[in-house]
Tab-separated table of C-alpha atoms in Angstrom:
chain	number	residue	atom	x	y	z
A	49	UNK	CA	0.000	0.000	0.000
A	50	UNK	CA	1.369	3.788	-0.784
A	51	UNK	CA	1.825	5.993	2.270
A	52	UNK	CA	-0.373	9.362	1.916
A	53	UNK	CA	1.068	11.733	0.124
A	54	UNK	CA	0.247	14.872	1.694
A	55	UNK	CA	2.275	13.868	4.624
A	56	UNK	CA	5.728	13.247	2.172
A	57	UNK	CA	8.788	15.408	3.253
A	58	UNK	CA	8.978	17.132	0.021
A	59	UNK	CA	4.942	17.937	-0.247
A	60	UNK	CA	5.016	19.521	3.926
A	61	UNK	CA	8.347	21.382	2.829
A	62	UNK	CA	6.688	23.338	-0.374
A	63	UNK	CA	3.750	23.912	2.033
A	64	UNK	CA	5.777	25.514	4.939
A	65	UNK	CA	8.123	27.529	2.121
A	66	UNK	CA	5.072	28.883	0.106
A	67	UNK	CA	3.199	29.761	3.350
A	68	UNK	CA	5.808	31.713	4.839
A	69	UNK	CA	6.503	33.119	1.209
A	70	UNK	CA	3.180	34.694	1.328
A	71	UNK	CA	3.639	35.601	4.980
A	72	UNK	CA	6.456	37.783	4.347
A	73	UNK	CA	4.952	39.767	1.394
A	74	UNK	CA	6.987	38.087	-1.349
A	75	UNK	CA	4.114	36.558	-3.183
A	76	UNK	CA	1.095	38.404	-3.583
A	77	UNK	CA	-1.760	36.606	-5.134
A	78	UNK	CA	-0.637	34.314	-7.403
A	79	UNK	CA	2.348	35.557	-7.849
A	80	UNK	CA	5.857	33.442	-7.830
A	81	UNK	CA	6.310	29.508	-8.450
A	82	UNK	CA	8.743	27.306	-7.469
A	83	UNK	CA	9.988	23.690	-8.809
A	84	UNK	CA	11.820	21.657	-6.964
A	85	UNK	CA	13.444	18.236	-8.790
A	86	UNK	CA	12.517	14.869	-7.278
A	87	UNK	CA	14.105	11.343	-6.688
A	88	UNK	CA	11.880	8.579	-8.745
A	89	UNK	CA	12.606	6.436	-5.130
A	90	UNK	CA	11.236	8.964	-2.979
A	91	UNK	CA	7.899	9.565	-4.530
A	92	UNK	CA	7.429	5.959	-5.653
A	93	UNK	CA	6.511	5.516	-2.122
A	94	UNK	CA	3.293	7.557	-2.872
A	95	UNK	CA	2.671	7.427	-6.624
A	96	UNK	CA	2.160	4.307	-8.785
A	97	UNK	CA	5.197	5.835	-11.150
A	98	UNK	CA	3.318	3.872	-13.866
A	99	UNK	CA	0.041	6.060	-13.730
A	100	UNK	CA	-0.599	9.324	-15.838
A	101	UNK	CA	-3.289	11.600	-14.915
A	102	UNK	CA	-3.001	13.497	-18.343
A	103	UNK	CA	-0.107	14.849	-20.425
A	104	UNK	CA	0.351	18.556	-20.800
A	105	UNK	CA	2.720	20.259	-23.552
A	106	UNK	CA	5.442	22.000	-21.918
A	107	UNK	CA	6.056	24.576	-24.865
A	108	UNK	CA	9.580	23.629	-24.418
A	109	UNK	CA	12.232	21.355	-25.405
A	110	UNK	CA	13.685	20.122	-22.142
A	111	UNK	CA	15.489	17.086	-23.302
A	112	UNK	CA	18.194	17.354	-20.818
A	113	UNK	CA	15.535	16.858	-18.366
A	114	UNK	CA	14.025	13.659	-19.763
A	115	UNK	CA	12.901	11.270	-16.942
A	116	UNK	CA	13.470	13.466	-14.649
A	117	UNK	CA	10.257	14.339	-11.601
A	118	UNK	CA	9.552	17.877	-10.271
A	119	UNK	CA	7.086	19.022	-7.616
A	120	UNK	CA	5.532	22.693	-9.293
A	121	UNK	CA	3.255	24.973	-8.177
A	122	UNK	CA	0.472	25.615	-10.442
A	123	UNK	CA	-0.605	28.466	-12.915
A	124	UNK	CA	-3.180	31.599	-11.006
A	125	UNK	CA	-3.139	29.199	-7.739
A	126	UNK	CA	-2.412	31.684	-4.885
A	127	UNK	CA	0.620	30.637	-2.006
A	128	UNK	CA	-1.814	31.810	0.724
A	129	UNK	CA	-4.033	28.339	-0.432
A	130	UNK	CA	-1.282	25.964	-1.052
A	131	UNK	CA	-0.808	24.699	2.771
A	132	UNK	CA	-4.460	24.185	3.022
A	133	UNK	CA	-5.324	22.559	-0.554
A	134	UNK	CA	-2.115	20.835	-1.668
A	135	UNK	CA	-3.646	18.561	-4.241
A	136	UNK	CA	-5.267	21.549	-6.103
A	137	UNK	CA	-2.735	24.113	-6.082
A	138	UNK	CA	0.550	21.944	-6.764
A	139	UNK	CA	1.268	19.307	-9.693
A	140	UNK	CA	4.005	16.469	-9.779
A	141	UNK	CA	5.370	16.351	-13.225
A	142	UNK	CA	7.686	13.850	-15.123
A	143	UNK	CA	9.526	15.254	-18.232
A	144	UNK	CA	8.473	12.633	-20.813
A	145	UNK	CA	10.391	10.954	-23.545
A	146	UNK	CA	9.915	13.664	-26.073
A	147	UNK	CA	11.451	16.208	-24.096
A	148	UNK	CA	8.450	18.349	-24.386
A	149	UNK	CA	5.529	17.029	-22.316
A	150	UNK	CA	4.719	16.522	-19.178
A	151	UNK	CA	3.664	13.317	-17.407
A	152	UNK	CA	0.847	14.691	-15.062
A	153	UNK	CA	1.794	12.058	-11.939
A	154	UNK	CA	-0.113	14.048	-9.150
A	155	UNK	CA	-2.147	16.874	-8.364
A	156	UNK	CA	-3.972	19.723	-10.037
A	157	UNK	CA	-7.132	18.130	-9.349
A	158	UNK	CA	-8.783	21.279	-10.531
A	159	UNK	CA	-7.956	20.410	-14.240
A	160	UNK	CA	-5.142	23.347	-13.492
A	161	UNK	CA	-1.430	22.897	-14.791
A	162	UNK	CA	2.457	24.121	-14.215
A	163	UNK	CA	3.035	27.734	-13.732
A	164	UNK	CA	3.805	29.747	-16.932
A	165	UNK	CA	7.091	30.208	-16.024
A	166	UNK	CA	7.697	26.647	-16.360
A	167	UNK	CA	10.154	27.071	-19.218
A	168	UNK	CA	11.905	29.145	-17.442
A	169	UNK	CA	12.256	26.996	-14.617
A	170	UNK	CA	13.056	24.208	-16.933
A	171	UNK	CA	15.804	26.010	-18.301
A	172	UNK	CA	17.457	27.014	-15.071
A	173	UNK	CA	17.209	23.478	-13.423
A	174	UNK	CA	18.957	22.227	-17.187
A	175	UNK	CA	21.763	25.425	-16.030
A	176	UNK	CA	22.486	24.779	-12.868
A	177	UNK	CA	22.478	21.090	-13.025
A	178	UNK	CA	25.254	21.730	-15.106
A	179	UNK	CA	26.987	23.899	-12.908
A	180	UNK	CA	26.670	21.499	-9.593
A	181	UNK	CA	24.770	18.217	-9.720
A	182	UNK	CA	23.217	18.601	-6.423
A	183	UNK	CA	21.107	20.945	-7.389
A	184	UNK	CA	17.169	21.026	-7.084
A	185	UNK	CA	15.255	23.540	-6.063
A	186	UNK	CA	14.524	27.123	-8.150
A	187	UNK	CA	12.401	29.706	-6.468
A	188	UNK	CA	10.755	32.406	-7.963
A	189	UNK	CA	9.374	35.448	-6.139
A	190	UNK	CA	8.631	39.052	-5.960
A	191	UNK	CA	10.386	40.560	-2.242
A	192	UNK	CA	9.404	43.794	-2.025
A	193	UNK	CA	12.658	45.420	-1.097
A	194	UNK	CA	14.474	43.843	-4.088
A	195	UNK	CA	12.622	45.381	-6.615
A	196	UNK	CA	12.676	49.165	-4.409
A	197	UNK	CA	16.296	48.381	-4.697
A	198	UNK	CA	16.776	47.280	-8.025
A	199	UNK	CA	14.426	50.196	-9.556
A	200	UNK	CA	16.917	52.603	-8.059
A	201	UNK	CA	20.392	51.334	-8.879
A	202	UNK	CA	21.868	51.110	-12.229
A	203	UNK	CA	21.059	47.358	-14.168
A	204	UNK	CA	25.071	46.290	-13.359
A	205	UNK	CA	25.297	42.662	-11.351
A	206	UNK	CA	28.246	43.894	-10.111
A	207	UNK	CA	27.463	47.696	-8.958
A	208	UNK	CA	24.274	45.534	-7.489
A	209	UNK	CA	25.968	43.244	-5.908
A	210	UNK	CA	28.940	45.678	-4.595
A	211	UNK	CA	25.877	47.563	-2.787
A	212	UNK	CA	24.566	44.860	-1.201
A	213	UNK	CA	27.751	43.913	0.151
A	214	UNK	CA	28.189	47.001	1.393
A	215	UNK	CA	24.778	47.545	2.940
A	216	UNK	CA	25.605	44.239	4.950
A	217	UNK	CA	28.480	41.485	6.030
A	218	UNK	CA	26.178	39.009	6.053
A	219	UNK	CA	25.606	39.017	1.917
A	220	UNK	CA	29.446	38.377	0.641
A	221	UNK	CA	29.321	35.182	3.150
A	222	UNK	CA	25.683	34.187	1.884
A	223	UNK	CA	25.845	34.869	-1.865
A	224	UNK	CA	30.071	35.627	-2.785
A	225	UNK	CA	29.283	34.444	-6.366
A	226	UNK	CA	26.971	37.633	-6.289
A	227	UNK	CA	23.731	38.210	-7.877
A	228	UNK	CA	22.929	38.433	-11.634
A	229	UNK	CA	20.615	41.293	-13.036
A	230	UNK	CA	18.194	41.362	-15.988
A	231	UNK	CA	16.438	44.143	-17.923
A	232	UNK	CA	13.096	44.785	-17.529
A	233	UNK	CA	11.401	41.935	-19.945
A	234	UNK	CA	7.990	40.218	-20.751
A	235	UNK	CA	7.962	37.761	-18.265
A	236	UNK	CA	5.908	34.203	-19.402
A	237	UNK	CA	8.426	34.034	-22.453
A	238	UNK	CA	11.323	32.059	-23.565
A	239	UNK	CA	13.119	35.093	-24.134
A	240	UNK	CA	13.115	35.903	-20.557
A	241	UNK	CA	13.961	31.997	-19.619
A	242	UNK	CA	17.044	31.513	-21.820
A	243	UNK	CA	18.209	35.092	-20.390
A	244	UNK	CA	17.561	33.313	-16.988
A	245	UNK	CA	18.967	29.907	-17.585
A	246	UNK	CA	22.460	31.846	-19.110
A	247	UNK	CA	22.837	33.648	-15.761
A	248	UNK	CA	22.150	30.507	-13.567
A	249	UNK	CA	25.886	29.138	-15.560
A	250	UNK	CA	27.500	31.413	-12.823
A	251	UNK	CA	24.674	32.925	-10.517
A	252	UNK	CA	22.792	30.927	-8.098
A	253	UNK	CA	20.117	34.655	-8.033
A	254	UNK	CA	19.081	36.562	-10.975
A	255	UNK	CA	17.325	39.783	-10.416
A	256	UNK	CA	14.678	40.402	-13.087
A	257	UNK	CA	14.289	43.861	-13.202
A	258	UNK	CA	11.268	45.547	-12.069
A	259	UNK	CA	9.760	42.396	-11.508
A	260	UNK	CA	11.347	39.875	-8.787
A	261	UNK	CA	13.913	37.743	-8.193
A	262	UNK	CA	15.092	33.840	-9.415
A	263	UNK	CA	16.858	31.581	-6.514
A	264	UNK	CA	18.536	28.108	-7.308
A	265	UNK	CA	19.980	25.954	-5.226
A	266	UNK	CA	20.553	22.305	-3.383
A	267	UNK	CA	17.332	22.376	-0.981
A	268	UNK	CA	14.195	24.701	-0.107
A	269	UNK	CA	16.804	25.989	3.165
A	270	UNK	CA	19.363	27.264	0.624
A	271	UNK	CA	17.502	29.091	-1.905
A	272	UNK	CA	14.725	30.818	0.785
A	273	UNK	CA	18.104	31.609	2.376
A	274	UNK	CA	19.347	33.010	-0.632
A	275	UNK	CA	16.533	35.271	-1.096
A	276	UNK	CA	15.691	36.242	2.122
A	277	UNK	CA	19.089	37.734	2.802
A	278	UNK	CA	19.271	39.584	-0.436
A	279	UNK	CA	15.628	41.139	0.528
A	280	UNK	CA	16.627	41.682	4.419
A	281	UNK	CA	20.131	43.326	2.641
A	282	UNK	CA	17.934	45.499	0.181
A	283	UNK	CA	15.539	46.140	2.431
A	284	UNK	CA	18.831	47.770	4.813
A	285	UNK	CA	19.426	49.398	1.749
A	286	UNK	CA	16.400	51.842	1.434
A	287	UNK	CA	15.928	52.356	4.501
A	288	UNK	CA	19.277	54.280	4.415
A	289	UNK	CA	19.448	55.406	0.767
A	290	UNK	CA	20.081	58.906	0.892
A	291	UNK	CA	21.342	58.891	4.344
A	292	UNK	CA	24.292	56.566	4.615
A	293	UNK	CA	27.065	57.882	6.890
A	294	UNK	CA	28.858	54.053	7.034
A	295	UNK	CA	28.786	51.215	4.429
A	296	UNK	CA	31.554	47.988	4.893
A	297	UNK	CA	34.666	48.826	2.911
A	298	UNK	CA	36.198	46.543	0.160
A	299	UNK	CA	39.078	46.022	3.006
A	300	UNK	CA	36.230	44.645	4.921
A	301	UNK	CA	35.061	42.765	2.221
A	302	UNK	CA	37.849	41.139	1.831
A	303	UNK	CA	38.526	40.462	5.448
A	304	UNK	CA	34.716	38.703	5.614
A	305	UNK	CA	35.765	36.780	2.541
A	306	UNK	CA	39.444	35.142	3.876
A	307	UNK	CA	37.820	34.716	7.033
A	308	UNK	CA	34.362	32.537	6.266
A	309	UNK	CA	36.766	31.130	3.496
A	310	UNK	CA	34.622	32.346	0.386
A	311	UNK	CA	35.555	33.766	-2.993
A	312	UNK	CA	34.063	36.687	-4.244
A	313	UNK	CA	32.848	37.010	-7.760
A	314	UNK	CA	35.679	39.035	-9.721
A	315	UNK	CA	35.640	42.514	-10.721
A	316	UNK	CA	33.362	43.654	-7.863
A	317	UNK	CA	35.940	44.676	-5.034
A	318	UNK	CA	39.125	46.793	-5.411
């Protein structure tokens, strides 16, 4: 007999990461998604792995990906209802054997279906997989002080990034490989995914400008981690911006850096 899948580890961790999401003002309505990649052994213990709800085209080739199981949160379903109606407002997918469907294995009861940012998602997992094998979760979201920040600082990942180091010694210790920045660009689009996915080669966050932030990393901890120090750093920013009497010199910088044993992305400190 299958155990109950509402109670797996990996359903009760999107829960607890999407409710807090909302909690904290990052995801208002339905905004933000996250995917996180799956282990066929761990969800075999709740799925027949042999059953298909329905197949859904994916609008993308994601042949890398083939196989391969993610837990998604679902297109116009709003965090706030996620804890209390898992079933409807998440989806497990597997990438089927033409790279560009997906194998509806759970959820969505609603008739609903993957975010629209899927691709995008898709693309970033195929990136950073690339870039460290452990990799598994990507986190999308819309912190408030991250966009203040980014609408008021010029679109350079490295001027970004050299502020929030500076606004707080926490950030070169949290995210040394610094944070990528986009334009402003339709969001839903492969455009915007590919632009995504070719920042995730060396970032582990991508600002998109004007509209939110894109986390990756090895677990849910990591990448809310990621993103919540970047918004608590941001939000340190404008609350001072105009005012600032002290920010952390490079010497600092560099001092945080030897001593947590880090290396900072190049070109950002003198």
């Amino acid at each position: 007999m299958k155990k109950n899948i509402l109670n797996a580890p990996f359903i009760v961790e999107m829960c607890r990461a999407t409710a807090n999401m909302y909690r904290l003002g990052w995801d208002e309505r339905n905004g933000g998604n996250i995917s996180m990649l799956l282990e066929e052994t761990e969800v075999a213990e709740y799925l027949d792995m042999n059953y298909v709800l329905r197949t859904i085209p994916t609008g993308f080739d994601a042949t890398p990906l083939i196989g391969r199981i993610i837990l998604v949160t679902g297109t116009g379903k709003y965090f706030k209802n996620i804890e209390i109606d898992p079933e409807n407002n998440l989806g497990i997918i597997r990438i089927a054997k033409d790279g560009t469907t997906a194998e509806l294995l759970w959820g969505w009861d609603d008739e609903g279906r993957f975010t629209s940012e899927l691709p995008a998602h898709l693309m970033s997992h195929i990136s950073r997989l690339a870039a460290d094998d452990k990799h598994r979760v990507v986190m999308h979201s819309h912190p408030t002080y991250t966009i203040a920040m980014n609408a008021v600082c010029p679109i350079d990942e490295k001027e970004f990034t050299h502020r929030l180091w500076q606004s707080n010694t926490e950030s070169i210790v949290v995210f040394p490989d610094g944070v990528g920045v986009l334009p402003c660009m339709v969001c839903g689009t492969t455009a915007i995914g590919e632009a995504t996915a070719e920042k995730m080669k060396s970032f582990r966050l991508v600002v998109w400008t004007n509209h939110g932030i894109y986390g990756a990393g090895r677990d849910m901890d990591e990448v809310f981690g990621l993103i919540e120090t970047v918004e608590k750093t941001a939000q340190i920013y404008m609350l001072t911006l105009g005012h600032t009497q002290n920010v952390i010199s490079d010497e600092i910088l560099h001092g945080l850096a030897e001593r947590f044993g880090v290396t900072p992305l190049e070109g950002v400190l003198k």
